[in-house]
mmCIF file of C-alpha atoms in Angstrom:
data_model
loop_
_atom_site.group_PDB
_atom_site.id
_atom_site.type_symbol
_atom_site.label_atom_id
_atom_site.label_comp_id
_atom_site.label_asym_id
_atom_site.label_seq_id
_atom_site.Cartn_x
_atom_site.Cartn_y
_atom_site.Cartn_z
ATOM 1 C CA MET A 950 -15.373 8.823 19.851
ATOM 2 C CA THR A 951 -18.467 9.168 17.594
ATOM 3 C CA TYR A 952 -21.687 11.207 18.558
ATOM 4 C CA ARG A 953 -23.459 7.687 18.591
ATOM 5 C CA CYS A 954 -21.393 6.399 21.429
ATOM 6 C CA ALA A 955 -21.285 9.762 23.118
ATOM 7 C CA VAL A 956 -25.142 10.449 23.315
ATOM 8 C CA ILE A 957 -25.304 7.309 25.649
ATOM 9 C CA PRO A 958 -23.094 8.395 28.727
ATOM 10 C CA ALA A 959 -24.315 12.189 28.122
ATOM 11 C CA ALA A 960 -28.264 11.131 28.287
ATOM 12 C CA ALA A 961 -27.357 8.905 31.401
ATOM 13 C CA GLY A 962 -25.672 11.634 33.082
ATOM 14 C CA GLY A 963 -28.286 13.953 32.458
ATOM 15 C CA LEU A 964 -31.151 11.836 33.807
ATOM 16 C CA LEU A 965 -29.206 11.351 36.963
ATOM 17 C CA LEU A 966 -28.839 15.000 37.601
ATOM 18 C CA THR A 967 -32.540 15.506 36.820
ATOM 19 C CA ALA A 968 -33.407 12.933 39.091
ATOM 20 C CA LEU A 969 -31.173 14.192 41.936
ATOM 21 C CA LEU A 970 -32.349 17.651 41.761
ATOM 22 C CA TRP A 971 -36.139 16.608 41.624
ATOM 23 C CA TRP A 972 -35.094 14.620 45.033
ATOM 24 C CA ALA A 973 -33.676 17.466 46.741
ATOM 25 C CA GLY A 974 -36.532 19.455 45.963
ATOM 26 C CA ALA A 975 -38.866 16.806 47.396
ATOM 27 C CA SER A 976 -36.568 16.626 50.229
ATOM 28 C CA ALA A 977 -37.383 20.191 50.984
ATOM 29 C CA HIS A 978 -40.796 19.527 52.481
ATOM 30 C CA ALA A 979 -39.316 17.180 55.055
ATOM 31 C CA LEU A 980 -37.562 20.487 56.609
ATOM 32 C CA GLN A 981 -41.143 21.838 57.366
ATOM 33 C CA LEU A 982 -42.266 18.802 59.667
ATOM 34 C CA PRO A 983 -42.732 19.076 63.324
ATOM 35 C CA GLY A 984 -39.953 16.740 64.348
ATOM 36 C CA THR A 985 -37.305 18.701 62.361
ATOM 37 C CA ALA A 986 -36.697 21.155 65.473
ATOM 38 C CA ASN A 987 -35.428 18.213 67.331
ATOM 39 C CA VAL A 988 -32.898 17.361 64.525
ATOM 40 C CA VAL A 989 -31.481 20.234 63.302
ATOM 41 C CA ASP A 990 -31.743 24.091 64.769
ATOM 42 C CA ILE A 991 -34.224 26.414 63.069
ATOM 43 C CA PRO A 992 -31.174 28.426 61.110
ATOM 44 C CA THR A 993 -29.952 25.541 59.819
ATOM 45 C CA ALA A 994 -32.967 24.304 58.435
ATOM 46 C CA THR A 995 -34.053 27.646 57.236
ATOM 47 C CA GLU A 996 -30.613 27.828 55.374
ATOM 48 C CA PHE A 997 -31.193 24.099 53.837
ATOM 49 C CA MET A 998 -34.907 25.139 53.020
ATOM 50 C CA SER A 999 -33.309 28.169 50.825
ATOM 51 C CA TRP A 1000 -30.943 25.563 49.312
ATOM 52 C CA LEU A 1001 -33.618 23.371 47.829
ATOM 53 C CA THR A 1002 -36.744 25.381 47.408
ATOM 54 C CA PRO A 1003 -35.916 26.484 44.094
ATOM 55 C CA TRP A 1004 -35.783 22.655 42.867
ATOM 56 C CA SER A 1005 -39.165 22.033 44.781
ATOM 57 C CA TYR A 1006 -42.237 21.557 42.795
ATOM 58 C CA ASP A 1007 -44.564 22.430 46.090
ATOM 59 C CA PRO A 1008 -45.512 25.908 45.364
ATOM 60 C CA PRO A 1009 -45.370 28.533 47.650
ATOM 61 C CA PHE A 1010 -47.813 29.297 50.315
ATOM 62 C CA ALA A 1011 -49.381 32.109 48.441
ATOM 63 C CA LEU A 1012 -50.393 29.756 45.532
ATOM 64 C CA GLN A 1013 -51.786 26.910 47.554
ATOM 65 C CA PRO A 1014 -55.618 26.458 47.866
ATOM 66 C CA GLY A 1015 -56.756 29.040 50.396
ATOM 67 C CA GLY A 1016 -53.731 31.073 50.060
ATOM 68 C CA ASP A 1017 -53.181 34.820 48.866
ATOM 69 C CA VAL A 1018 -52.174 34.989 45.462
ATOM 70 C CA PRO A 1019 -50.126 38.196 44.005
ATOM 71 C CA SER A 1020 -50.954 39.954 40.870
ATOM 72 C CA ASP A 1021 -48.549 42.698 40.258
ATOM 73 C CA GLY A 1022 -49.442 44.776 43.279
ATOM 74 C CA GLN A 1023 -52.661 43.353 44.018
ATOM 75 C CA VAL A 1024 -53.536 40.755 46.525
ATOM 76 C CA PHE A 1025 -56.624 38.305 45.797
ATOM 77 C CA GLY A 1026 -58.357 37.151 48.959
ATOM 78 C CA GLY A 1027 -58.462 33.178 49.440
ATOM 79 C CA ALA A 1028 -62.573 32.789 48.907
ATOM 80 C CA GLY A 1029 -64.613 33.143 45.944
ATOM 81 C CA ASP A 1030 -64.514 32.012 42.476
ATOM 82 C CA ALA A 1031 -62.241 34.880 40.794
ATOM 83 C CA ALA A 1032 -59.874 34.057 43.551
ATOM 84 C CA LEU A 1033 -59.824 30.195 43.017
ATOM 85 C CA ALA A 1034 -59.799 30.987 39.315
ATOM 86 C CA ASP A 1035 -56.564 33.489 39.901
ATOM 87 C CA SER A 1036 -55.136 30.639 42.278
ATOM 88 C CA ALA A 1037 -55.366 27.801 39.838
ATOM 89 C CA HIS A 1038 -53.816 30.099 36.838
ATOM 90 C CA TYR A 1039 -50.805 31.026 39.131
ATOM 91 C CA LEU A 1040 -50.399 27.588 40.021
ATOM 92 C CA SER A 1041 -50.332 26.529 36.547
ATOM 93 C CA LEU A 1042 -47.700 28.967 35.844
ATOM 94 C CA TYR A 1043 -45.775 27.840 38.545
ATOM 95 C CA THR A 1044 -45.904 24.147 37.609
ATOM 96 C CA THR A 1045 -44.836 25.316 33.843
ATOM 97 C CA GLY A 1046 -41.881 26.931 35.360
ATOM 98 C CA MET A 1047 -40.894 23.854 36.972
ATOM 99 C CA GLN A 1048 -41.208 21.729 34.112
ATOM 100 C CA VAL A 1049 -39.223 23.793 31.883
ATOM 101 C CA ARG A 1050 -36.416 24.073 34.492
ATOM 102 C CA PHE A 1051 -36.341 20.314 34.803
ATOM 103 C CA GLY A 1052 -36.569 19.503 31.026
ATOM 104 C CA ALA A 1053 -33.742 22.651 30.575
ATOM 105 C CA VAL A 1054 -31.567 21.025 33.079
ATOM 106 C CA PHE A 1055 -31.365 17.898 31.223
ATOM 107 C CA VAL A 1056 -30.938 19.430 27.727
ATOM 108 C CA PHE A 1057 -28.223 21.696 28.576
ATOM 109 C CA PHE A 1058 -26.297 19.210 30.291
ATOM 110 C CA VAL A 1059 -26.696 16.577 27.356
ATOM 111 C CA LEU A 1060 -25.728 18.861 24.832
ATOM 112 C CA GLY A 1061 -22.430 20.293 26.904
ATOM 113 C CA ALA A 1062 -21.803 16.613 27.970
ATOM 114 C CA LEU A 1063 -21.886 15.524 24.286
ATOM 115 C CA LEU A 1064 -19.282 17.791 23.149
ATOM 116 C CA LEU A 1065 -16.896 17.398 26.011
ATOM 117 C CA VAL A 1066 -17.144 13.574 26.072
ATOM 118 C CA ARG A 1067 -16.849 13.765 22.107
ATOM 119 C CA ARG A 1068 -13.696 15.946 22.195
ATOM 120 C CA MET A 1069 -12.401 14.858 25.161
ATOM 121 C CA PRO A 1070 -13.270 10.902 25.738
ATOM 122 C CA PRO A 1071 -12.134 9.595 29.211
ATOM 123 C CA VAL A 1072 -9.684 7.271 28.059
ATOM 124 C CA ARG A 1073 -6.055 6.719 29.516
ATOM 125 C CA GLY A 1074 -4.828 9.916 30.180
ATOM 126 C CA ARG A 1075 -7.678 12.133 30.185
ATOM 127 C CA THR A 1076 -10.166 10.617 32.623
ATOM 128 C CA PRO A 1077 -9.868 13.080 35.636
ATOM 129 C CA ALA A 1078 -9.738 16.085 32.881
ATOM 130 C CA THR A 1079 -13.179 14.683 31.481
ATOM 131 C CA LEU A 1080 -14.545 14.353 34.926
ATOM 132 C CA LEU A 1081 -13.911 17.902 36.200
ATOM 133 C CA ALA A 1082 -15.118 19.230 32.939
ATOM 134 C CA VAL A 1083 -18.453 17.618 32.889
ATOM 135 C CA TRP A 1084 -18.631 18.402 36.698
ATOM 136 C CA ALA A 1085 -18.344 22.238 36.144
ATOM 137 C CA TRP A 1086 -20.758 21.870 33.045
ATOM 138 C CA GLY A 1087 -23.323 20.455 35.345
ATOM 139 C CA LEU A 1088 -23.045 23.569 37.349
ATOM 140 C CA VAL A 1089 -23.701 25.819 33.948
ATOM 141 C CA ALA A 1090 -26.553 23.450 32.669
ATOM 142 C CA GLY A 1091 -28.405 24.228 36.239
ATOM 143 C CA THR A 1092 -27.716 27.739 36.175
ATOM 144 C CA LEU A 1093 -28.897 28.277 32.582
ATOM 145 C CA ALA A 1094 -32.095 26.186 33.424
ATOM 146 C CA VAL A 1095 -32.875 28.282 36.399
ATOM 147 C CA THR A 1096 -32.460 31.403 33.989
ATOM 148 C CA VAL A 1097 -34.681 29.992 31.437
ATOM 149 C CA SER A 1098 -37.487 28.944 33.592
ATOM 150 C CA ALA A 1099 -37.518 32.241 35.797
ATOM 151 C CA PRO A 1100 -40.020 34.151 33.462
ATOM 152 C CA TRP A 1101 -42.616 31.627 34.510
ATOM 153 C CA LEU A 1102 -41.734 31.493 38.038
ATOM 154 C CA LEU A 1103 -41.846 35.335 38.377
ATOM 155 C CA ALA A 1104 -45.027 35.480 36.345
ATOM 156 C CA SER A 1105 -46.454 33.171 39.041
ATOM 157 C CA GLN A 1106 -45.245 35.381 42.109
ATOM 158 C CA GLY A 1107 -46.702 38.477 40.581
ATOM 159 C CA HIS A 1108 -43.047 39.711 39.657
ATOM 160 C CA ALA A 1109 -43.839 40.057 35.675
ATOM 161 C CA SER A 1110 -44.149 43.744 35.783
ATOM 162 C CA PHE A 1111 -42.333 45.145 38.718
ATOM 163 C CA ARG A 1112 -38.748 45.306 39.134
ATOM 164 C CA LEU A 1113 -38.183 42.480 36.900
ATOM 165 C CA LEU A 1114 -34.637 42.359 36.207
ATOM 166 C CA PRO A 1115 -33.509 42.551 39.913
ATOM 167 C CA HIS A 1116 -35.839 39.613 40.768
ATOM 168 C CA LEU A 1117 -34.482 37.965 37.879
ATOM 169 C CA ALA A 1118 -31.280 38.497 39.115
ATOM 170 C CA SER A 1119 -32.412 36.742 42.570
ATOM 171 C CA VAL A 1120 -33.922 33.697 40.631
ATOM 172 C CA VAL A 1121 -30.477 33.025 38.838
ATOM 173 C CA ALA A 1122 -28.401 33.205 41.747
ATOM 174 C CA SER A 1123 -30.901 30.390 43.671
ATOM 175 C CA GLY A 1124 -30.401 26.527 43.925
ATOM 176 C CA ARG A 1125 -26.391 26.449 43.154
ATOM 177 C CA GLN A 1126 -25.462 24.760 46.507
ATOM 178 C CA VAL A 1127 -27.389 21.537 45.369
ATOM 179 C CA LEU A 1128 -26.001 21.564 41.910
ATOM 180 C CA VAL A 1129 -22.467 21.345 43.241
ATOM 181 C CA GLY A 1130 -23.334 17.811 44.801
ATOM 182 C CA ALA A 1131 -25.822 16.604 42.099
ATOM 183 C CA SER A 1132 -23.420 17.664 39.339
ATOM 184 C CA LEU A 1133 -20.356 15.551 40.590
ATOM 185 C CA ALA A 1134 -22.758 12.452 40.803
ATOM 186 C CA ALA A 1135 -23.987 13.148 37.233
ATOM 187 C CA ALA A 1136 -20.132 13.698 35.857
ATOM 188 C CA ALA A 1137 -18.922 10.469 37.616
ATOM 189 C CA ALA A 1138 -21.788 8.354 36.010
ATOM 190 C CA THR A 1139 -21.378 10.075 32.570
ATOM 191 C CA VAL A 1140 -17.531 9.566 32.676
ATOM 192 C CA PHE A 1141 -18.013 5.812 33.857
ATOM 193 C CA ILE A 1142 -20.353 4.949 30.860
ATOM 194 C CA ALA A 1143 -18.062 6.768 28.954
ATOM 195 C CA ARG A 1144 -15.022 4.604 29.360
ATOM 196 C CA ILE A 1145 -16.979 1.293 28.970
ATOM 197 C CA ALA A 1146 -18.404 2.842 25.597
ATOM 198 C CA ALA A 1147 -14.984 4.036 24.618
ATOM 199 C CA LYS A 1148 -13.509 0.485 24.720
ATOM 200 C CA GLY A 1149 -12.669 -1.256 21.221
ATOM 201 C CA THR A 1150 -13.101 2.104 19.548
ATOM 202 C CA ASP A 1151 -10.327 3.032 17.158
ATOM 203 C CA PRO A 1152 -6.990 4.742 18.657
ATOM 204 C CA LEU A 1153 -7.643 8.531 18.846
ATOM 205 C CA PRO A 1154 -5.841 11.116 16.651
ATOM 206 C CA GLN A 1155 -2.882 12.577 17.765
ATOM 207 C CA ASN A 1156 -3.259 16.319 18.246
ATOM 208 C CA ALA A 1157 -0.062 18.131 18.315
ATOM 209 C CA VAL A 1158 -0.199 21.253 19.714
ATOM 210 C CA PRO A 1159 3.170 23.997 19.515
ATOM 211 C CA ALA A 1160 4.060 24.810 23.055
ATOM 212 C CA ARG A 1161 4.216 28.250 22.541
ATOM 213 C CA ALA A 1162 0.920 28.518 21.032
ATOM 214 C CA ALA A 1163 -0.668 26.762 23.654
ATOM 215 C CA ARG A 1164 0.987 29.019 26.197
ATOM 216 C CA LEU A 1165 0.244 32.085 24.441
ATOM 217 C CA ALA A 1166 -3.587 31.359 23.754
ATOM 218 C CA ALA A 1167 -3.928 30.262 27.666
ATOM 219 C CA THR A 1168 -2.587 33.667 28.364
ATOM 220 C CA VAL A 1169 -4.680 35.301 26.233
ATOM 221 C CA GLY A 1170 -7.892 33.535 27.504
ATOM 222 C CA THR A 1171 -6.680 33.951 30.984
ATOM 223 C CA ALA A 1172 -6.328 37.775 30.718
ATOM 224 C CA VAL A 1173 -10.037 38.023 29.547
ATOM 225 C CA VAL A 1174 -11.006 36.362 32.800
ATOM 226 C CA ALA A 1175 -8.653 38.392 34.543
ATOM 227 C CA PHE A 1176 -10.508 41.679 33.132
ATOM 228 C CA SER A 1177 -13.578 40.619 35.249
ATOM 229 C CA VAL A 1178 -11.726 39.596 38.343
ATOM 230 C CA VAL A 1179 -9.358 42.443 38.491
ATOM 231 C CA VAL A 1180 -11.094 45.159 36.811
ATOM 232 C CA LEU A 1181 -15.078 44.470 36.790
ATOM 233 C CA SER A 1182 -14.713 43.025 40.510
ATOM 234 C CA TYR A 1183 -13.148 46.192 41.874
ATOM 235 C CA LEU A 1184 -16.110 47.143 44.474
ATOM 236 C CA PRO A 1185 -15.938 50.908 43.059
ATOM 237 C CA VAL A 1186 -16.645 49.556 39.381
ATOM 238 C CA ALA A 1187 -18.658 47.098 40.830
ATOM 239 C CA ALA A 1188 -20.730 49.531 42.741
ATOM 240 C CA ALA A 1189 -21.312 51.577 39.544
ATOM 241 C CA LEU A 1190 -22.205 48.634 37.539
ATOM 242 C CA GLN A 1191 -24.738 47.746 39.833
ATOM 243 C CA THR A 1192 -26.265 51.173 40.314
ATOM 244 C CA VAL A 1193 -26.948 51.378 36.680
ATOM 245 C CA SER A 1194 -30.863 52.002 36.335
ATOM 246 C CA PRO A 1195 -31.972 53.672 33.110
ATOM 247 C CA ARG A 1196 -35.689 54.453 32.805
ATOM 248 C CA MET A 1197 -36.463 51.882 30.150
ATOM 249 C CA GLY A 1198 -39.709 50.018 31.803
ATOM 250 C CA LEU A 1199 -39.483 46.237 32.288
ATOM 251 C CA ILE A 1200 -35.816 46.455 31.362
ATOM 252 C CA SER A 1201 -35.118 49.292 34.027
ATOM 253 C CA GLU A 1202 -32.726 48.306 36.874
ATOM 254 C CA PRO A 1203 -30.457 46.033 35.314
ATOM 255 C CA GLY A 1204 -27.812 46.330 37.625
ATOM 256 C CA ASP A 1205 -28.308 43.202 39.973
ATOM 257 C CA LEU A 1206 -28.319 41.124 36.534
ATOM 258 C CA LEU A 1207 -25.217 42.865 35.245
ATOM 259 C CA ARG A 1208 -23.395 42.007 38.388
ATOM 260 C CA GLN A 1209 -24.630 38.342 38.308
ATOM 261 C CA TRP A 1210 -23.050 38.057 34.591
ATOM 262 C CA LEU A 1211 -20.053 39.820 34.592
ATOM 263 C CA LEU A 1212 -18.320 39.634 37.982
ATOM 264 C CA LEU A 1213 -16.345 36.813 39.337
ATOM 265 C CA GLY A 1214 -15.912 38.232 42.573
ATOM 266 C CA GLY A 1215 -15.475 41.343 44.506
ATOM 267 C CA TRP A 1216 -12.359 43.059 46.405
ATOM 268 C CA ALA A 1217 -11.101 46.402 47.245
ATOM 269 C CA GLY A 1218 -7.977 47.836 49.024
ATOM 270 C CA PRO A 1219 -6.979 47.002 52.423
ATOM 271 C CA ALA A 1220 -8.424 50.070 54.025
ATOM 272 C CA GLY A 1221 -9.278 49.019 57.803
ATOM 273 C CA THR A 1222 -8.268 45.422 57.170
ATOM 274 C CA PRO A 1223 -4.719 43.756 58.167
ATOM 275 C CA LEU A 1224 -2.598 43.867 55.475
ATOM 276 C CA VAL A 1225 -1.918 39.992 56.003
ATOM 277 C CA ASP A 1226 -5.487 39.146 56.353
ATOM 278 C CA TRP A 1227 -6.037 41.045 52.870
ATOM 279 C CA LEU A 1228 -3.016 39.148 50.887
ATOM 280 C CA LEU A 1229 -4.931 35.988 52.202
ATOM 281 C CA TYR A 1230 -8.221 36.969 50.630
ATOM 282 C CA ARG A 1231 -6.620 38.143 47.253
ATOM 283 C CA ALA A 1232 -4.652 35.060 46.840
ATOM 284 C CA THR A 1233 -8.199 33.216 46.166
ATOM 285 C CA ASP A 1234 -8.082 35.612 42.810
ATOM 286 C CA VAL A 1235 -4.827 34.539 42.129
ATOM 287 C CA LEU A 1236 -5.630 30.939 42.643
ATOM 288 C CA LEU A 1237 -8.628 31.372 40.411
ATOM 289 C CA LEU A 1238 -6.363 32.968 37.502
ATOM 290 C CA ALA A 1239 -3.998 30.189 37.869
ATOM 291 C CA VAL A 1240 -6.385 27.438 37.562
ATOM 292 C CA VAL A 1241 -7.870 28.885 34.474
ATOM 293 C CA TRP A 1242 -3.867 29.455 33.137
ATOM 294 C CA TRP A 1243 -3.214 26.047 33.435
ATOM 295 C CA ALA A 1244 -6.629 24.235 32.107
ATOM 296 C CA LEU A 1245 -6.526 26.463 29.128
ATOM 297 C CA ARG A 1246 -2.684 25.574 28.615
ATOM 298 C CA ARG A 1247 -3.562 21.883 28.610
ATOM 299 C CA LEU A 1248 -7.225 21.957 27.066
ATOM 300 C CA PRO A 1249 -5.860 22.061 23.447
ATOM 301 C CA GLY A 1250 -3.804 19.001 23.887
ATOM 302 C CA LEU A 1251 -6.510 17.194 25.715
ATOM 303 C CA LEU A 1252 -8.977 17.823 22.803
ATOM 304 C CA THR A 1253 -9.253 15.376 20.010
ATOM 305 C CA ARG A 1254 -9.524 18.466 17.856
ATOM 306 C CA ALA A 1255 -9.334 22.163 19.219
ATOM 307 C CA THR A 1256 -12.404 23.459 17.182
ATOM 308 C CA VAL A 1257 -13.847 26.897 18.520
ATOM 309 C CA PRO A 1258 -16.926 25.315 20.213
ATOM 310 C CA ALA A 1259 -14.993 22.644 22.224
ATOM 311 C CA MET A 1260 -12.556 25.652 23.267
ATOM 312 C CA ALA A 1261 -15.189 27.555 24.534
ATOM 313 C CA VAL A 1262 -16.735 25.025 26.390
ATOM 314 C CA GLY A 1263 -13.768 23.797 27.657
ATOM 315 C CA SER A 1264 -12.957 27.376 28.789
ATOM 316 C CA VAL A 1265 -16.392 27.824 30.309
ATOM 317 C CA CYS A 1266 -15.549 24.568 32.604
ATOM 318 C CA ALA A 1267 -12.091 25.734 33.178
ATOM 319 C CA THR A 1268 -13.421 29.070 34.436
ATOM 320 C CA VAL A 1269 -16.205 27.105 36.755
ATOM 321 C CA LEU A 1270 -13.142 25.080 37.980
ATOM 322 C CA GLY A 1271 -11.277 28.135 38.980
ATOM 323 C CA LEU A 1272 -14.062 29.845 40.627
ATOM 324 C CA LEU A 1273 -14.676 26.283 42.808
ATOM 325 C CA ALA A 1274 -11.092 26.681 43.920
ATOM 326 C CA SER A 1275 -11.047 30.019 45.101
ATOM 327 C CA GLN A 1276 -14.021 29.628 46.627
ATOM 328 C CA LEU A 1277 -12.843 26.584 48.423
ATOM 329 C CA LEU A 1278 -9.914 28.560 49.946
ATOM 330 C CA ARG A 1279 -11.914 31.292 50.822
ATOM 331 C CA MET A 1280 -14.365 28.605 52.531
ATOM 332 C CA VAL A 1281 -11.303 27.439 54.693
ATOM 333 C CA LEU A 1282 -10.470 31.079 55.411
ATOM 334 C CA ASP A 1283 -13.715 32.092 56.617
ATOM 335 C CA TRP A 1284 -14.018 28.658 58.812
ATOM 336 C CA ALA A 1285 -10.589 29.614 60.406
ATOM 337 C CA SER A 1286 -11.898 33.150 60.965
ATOM 338 C CA PRO A 1287 -13.614 34.253 64.524
ATOM 339 C CA GLY A 1288 -17.259 33.485 64.144
ATOM 340 C CA GLY A 1289 -17.093 31.270 61.029
ATOM 341 C CA GLY A 1290 -18.790 27.993 60.741
ATOM 342 C CA LEU A 1291 -19.215 25.185 58.107
ATOM 343 C CA LEU A 1292 -22.596 25.930 57.234
ATOM 344 C CA ARG A 1293 -22.040 29.598 56.780
ATOM 345 C CA SER A 1294 -19.075 29.209 54.896
ATOM 346 C CA PHE A 1295 -20.442 26.695 52.394
ATOM 347 C CA ALA A 1296 -23.291 29.247 51.528
ATOM 348 C CA GLY A 1297 -21.436 30.780 49.169
ATOM 349 C CA PHE A 1298 -19.978 27.988 47.143
ATOM 350 C CA GLY A 1299 -21.071 27.655 43.727
ATOM 351 C CA GLU A 1300 -21.818 31.310 43.385
ATOM 352 C CA ALA A 1301 -20.911 33.649 40.238
ATOM 353 C CA VAL A 1302 -21.206 30.687 37.960
ATOM 354 C CA PRO A 1303 -23.107 33.118 35.094
ATOM 355 C CA ALA A 1304 -19.986 35.435 35.169
ATOM 356 C CA ALA A 1305 -17.857 32.322 34.553
ATOM 357 C CA LEU A 1306 -20.068 31.484 31.618
ATOM 358 C CA THR A 1307 -19.870 34.900 30.301
ATOM 359 C CA CYS A 1308 -16.019 35.357 30.610
ATOM 360 C CA GLY A 1309 -15.352 31.660 29.965
ATOM 361 C CA LEU A 1310 -17.063 31.814 26.550
ATOM 362 C CA ALA A 1311 -15.410 34.767 25.765
ATOM 363 C CA ALA A 1312 -11.882 33.502 26.906
ATOM 364 C CA GLY A 1313 -12.394 30.453 25.045
ATOM 365 C CA VAL A 1314 -12.984 32.136 21.302
ATOM 366 C CA ALA A 1315 -10.087 34.117 22.331
ATOM 367 C CA ALA A 1316 -7.700 31.388 23.328
ATOM 368 C CA ALA A 1317 -8.910 29.794 20.202
ATOM 369 C CA VAL A 1318 -8.381 32.310 17.600
ATOM 370 C CA THR A 1319 -5.084 32.678 19.219
ATOM 371 C CA LEU A 1320 -4.164 29.300 19.047
ATOM 372 C CA ARG A 1321 -5.023 28.826 15.279
ATOM 373 C CA SER A 1322 -3.318 32.086 14.345
ATOM 374 C CA VAL A 1323 -0.060 31.280 16.151
ATOM 375 C CA ALA A 1324 -0.018 27.686 15.532
ATOM 376 C CA GLY A 1325 -0.117 28.318 11.849
ATOM 377 C CA ARG A 1326 3.107 30.150 12.207
ATOM 378 C CA THR A 1327 5.086 27.797 14.412
ATOM 379 C CA ALA A 1328 7.059 25.226 13.516
ATOM 380 C CA PRO A 1329 5.800 21.497 14.127
ATOM 381 C CA THR A 1330 9.262 21.069 16.330
ATOM 382 C CA GLY A 1331 7.913 23.091 19.099
ATOM 383 C CA THR A 1332 4.984 20.694 20.065
ATOM 384 C CA ALA A 1333 3.495 20.528 23.308
ATOM 385 C CA PRO A 1334 4.574 18.132 26.492
ATOM 386 C CA ALA A 1335 4.156 14.517 26.301
ATOM 387 C CA ASP A 1336 1.535 14.805 28.806
ATOM 388 C CA GLN A 1337 -0.623 17.307 26.856
ATOM 389 C CA GLN A 1338 -0.854 15.031 23.938
ATOM 390 C CA PRO A 1339 -3.749 12.391 23.653
ATOM 391 C CA ALA A 1340 -3.276 9.097 24.965
ATOM 392 C CA GLN A 1341 -4.235 5.767 23.316
ATOM 393 C CA PRO A 1342 -7.000 3.706 24.541
#
């Protein structure tokens, strides 16, 4: 599929994702209405509010007319010309931050979806893979948008010079629950339009991938992800990362931010925990690595051309999908445990996407380099199975 054909479904999906996130943010105000307590209880409404607020254009109370305006440790009163001027200044920062956030969501989604649809067009045999990949990329696009817009929002709340990196880590981790559903809807729209655009195009080129090269590339890429899951996510190592606190002014206390972008989970030995329960929760990590290996094994055959950018983006999507699968299993285990509930279990769904982006990029580059080096020395007879080779439209 050419870029001219791929840009239409990618742009349509980006518009839908942006519109859904804007609608979700606009719905946050409904949870503050007086009659809300008659529909949902207060804890549930508070939880929903924390999910929707990162996408809401409504400013915090402190930035609204008459509220107190924070300013790097100082608080201005709600009366007087100086206070009104400060309120307008901070409110404009907040508005700019939200404009950057929604604009970045659209741009990041379109860029990733364009590459995925171009290199993995949703024709016969590829449609489910393309749908899952674009869905995963929607979560990544939302996370990147939250990250790039964070400086404006932190400045509007007076956190621009006080514990900047911990506050930045908190902002990056917000708004992920809404992204799960909105990204799935945007991915479905993107794939549907891409299938229509792919009709009547020339047959896709055959991409014969040596089976040994594909397996080795998947193993190398999975090993990169496993380093985060097994080594960095081990609680003593994770605690050492989180307590890193060099005296470097604005960029001091980077521990929380490092945890966001490097750790795919957290685990420790079964001390004080029944062995059966400990093994059940470790099955979530095994599932993550299994999904990543299986996706990376199939990825070279699904791509029309296994370039380094396509492998890197595909590996990021594979890591996010593995993360979602492991979190879904953990949700089931938490829900079945005493005191568990659906809302409480779903609260952690979609977390660690920044770490999946970091590890996925590294895994994709490593897998692409391995694939090229091994495939060049492999005889063409050892090709991948037929289900990994591109299907004809």
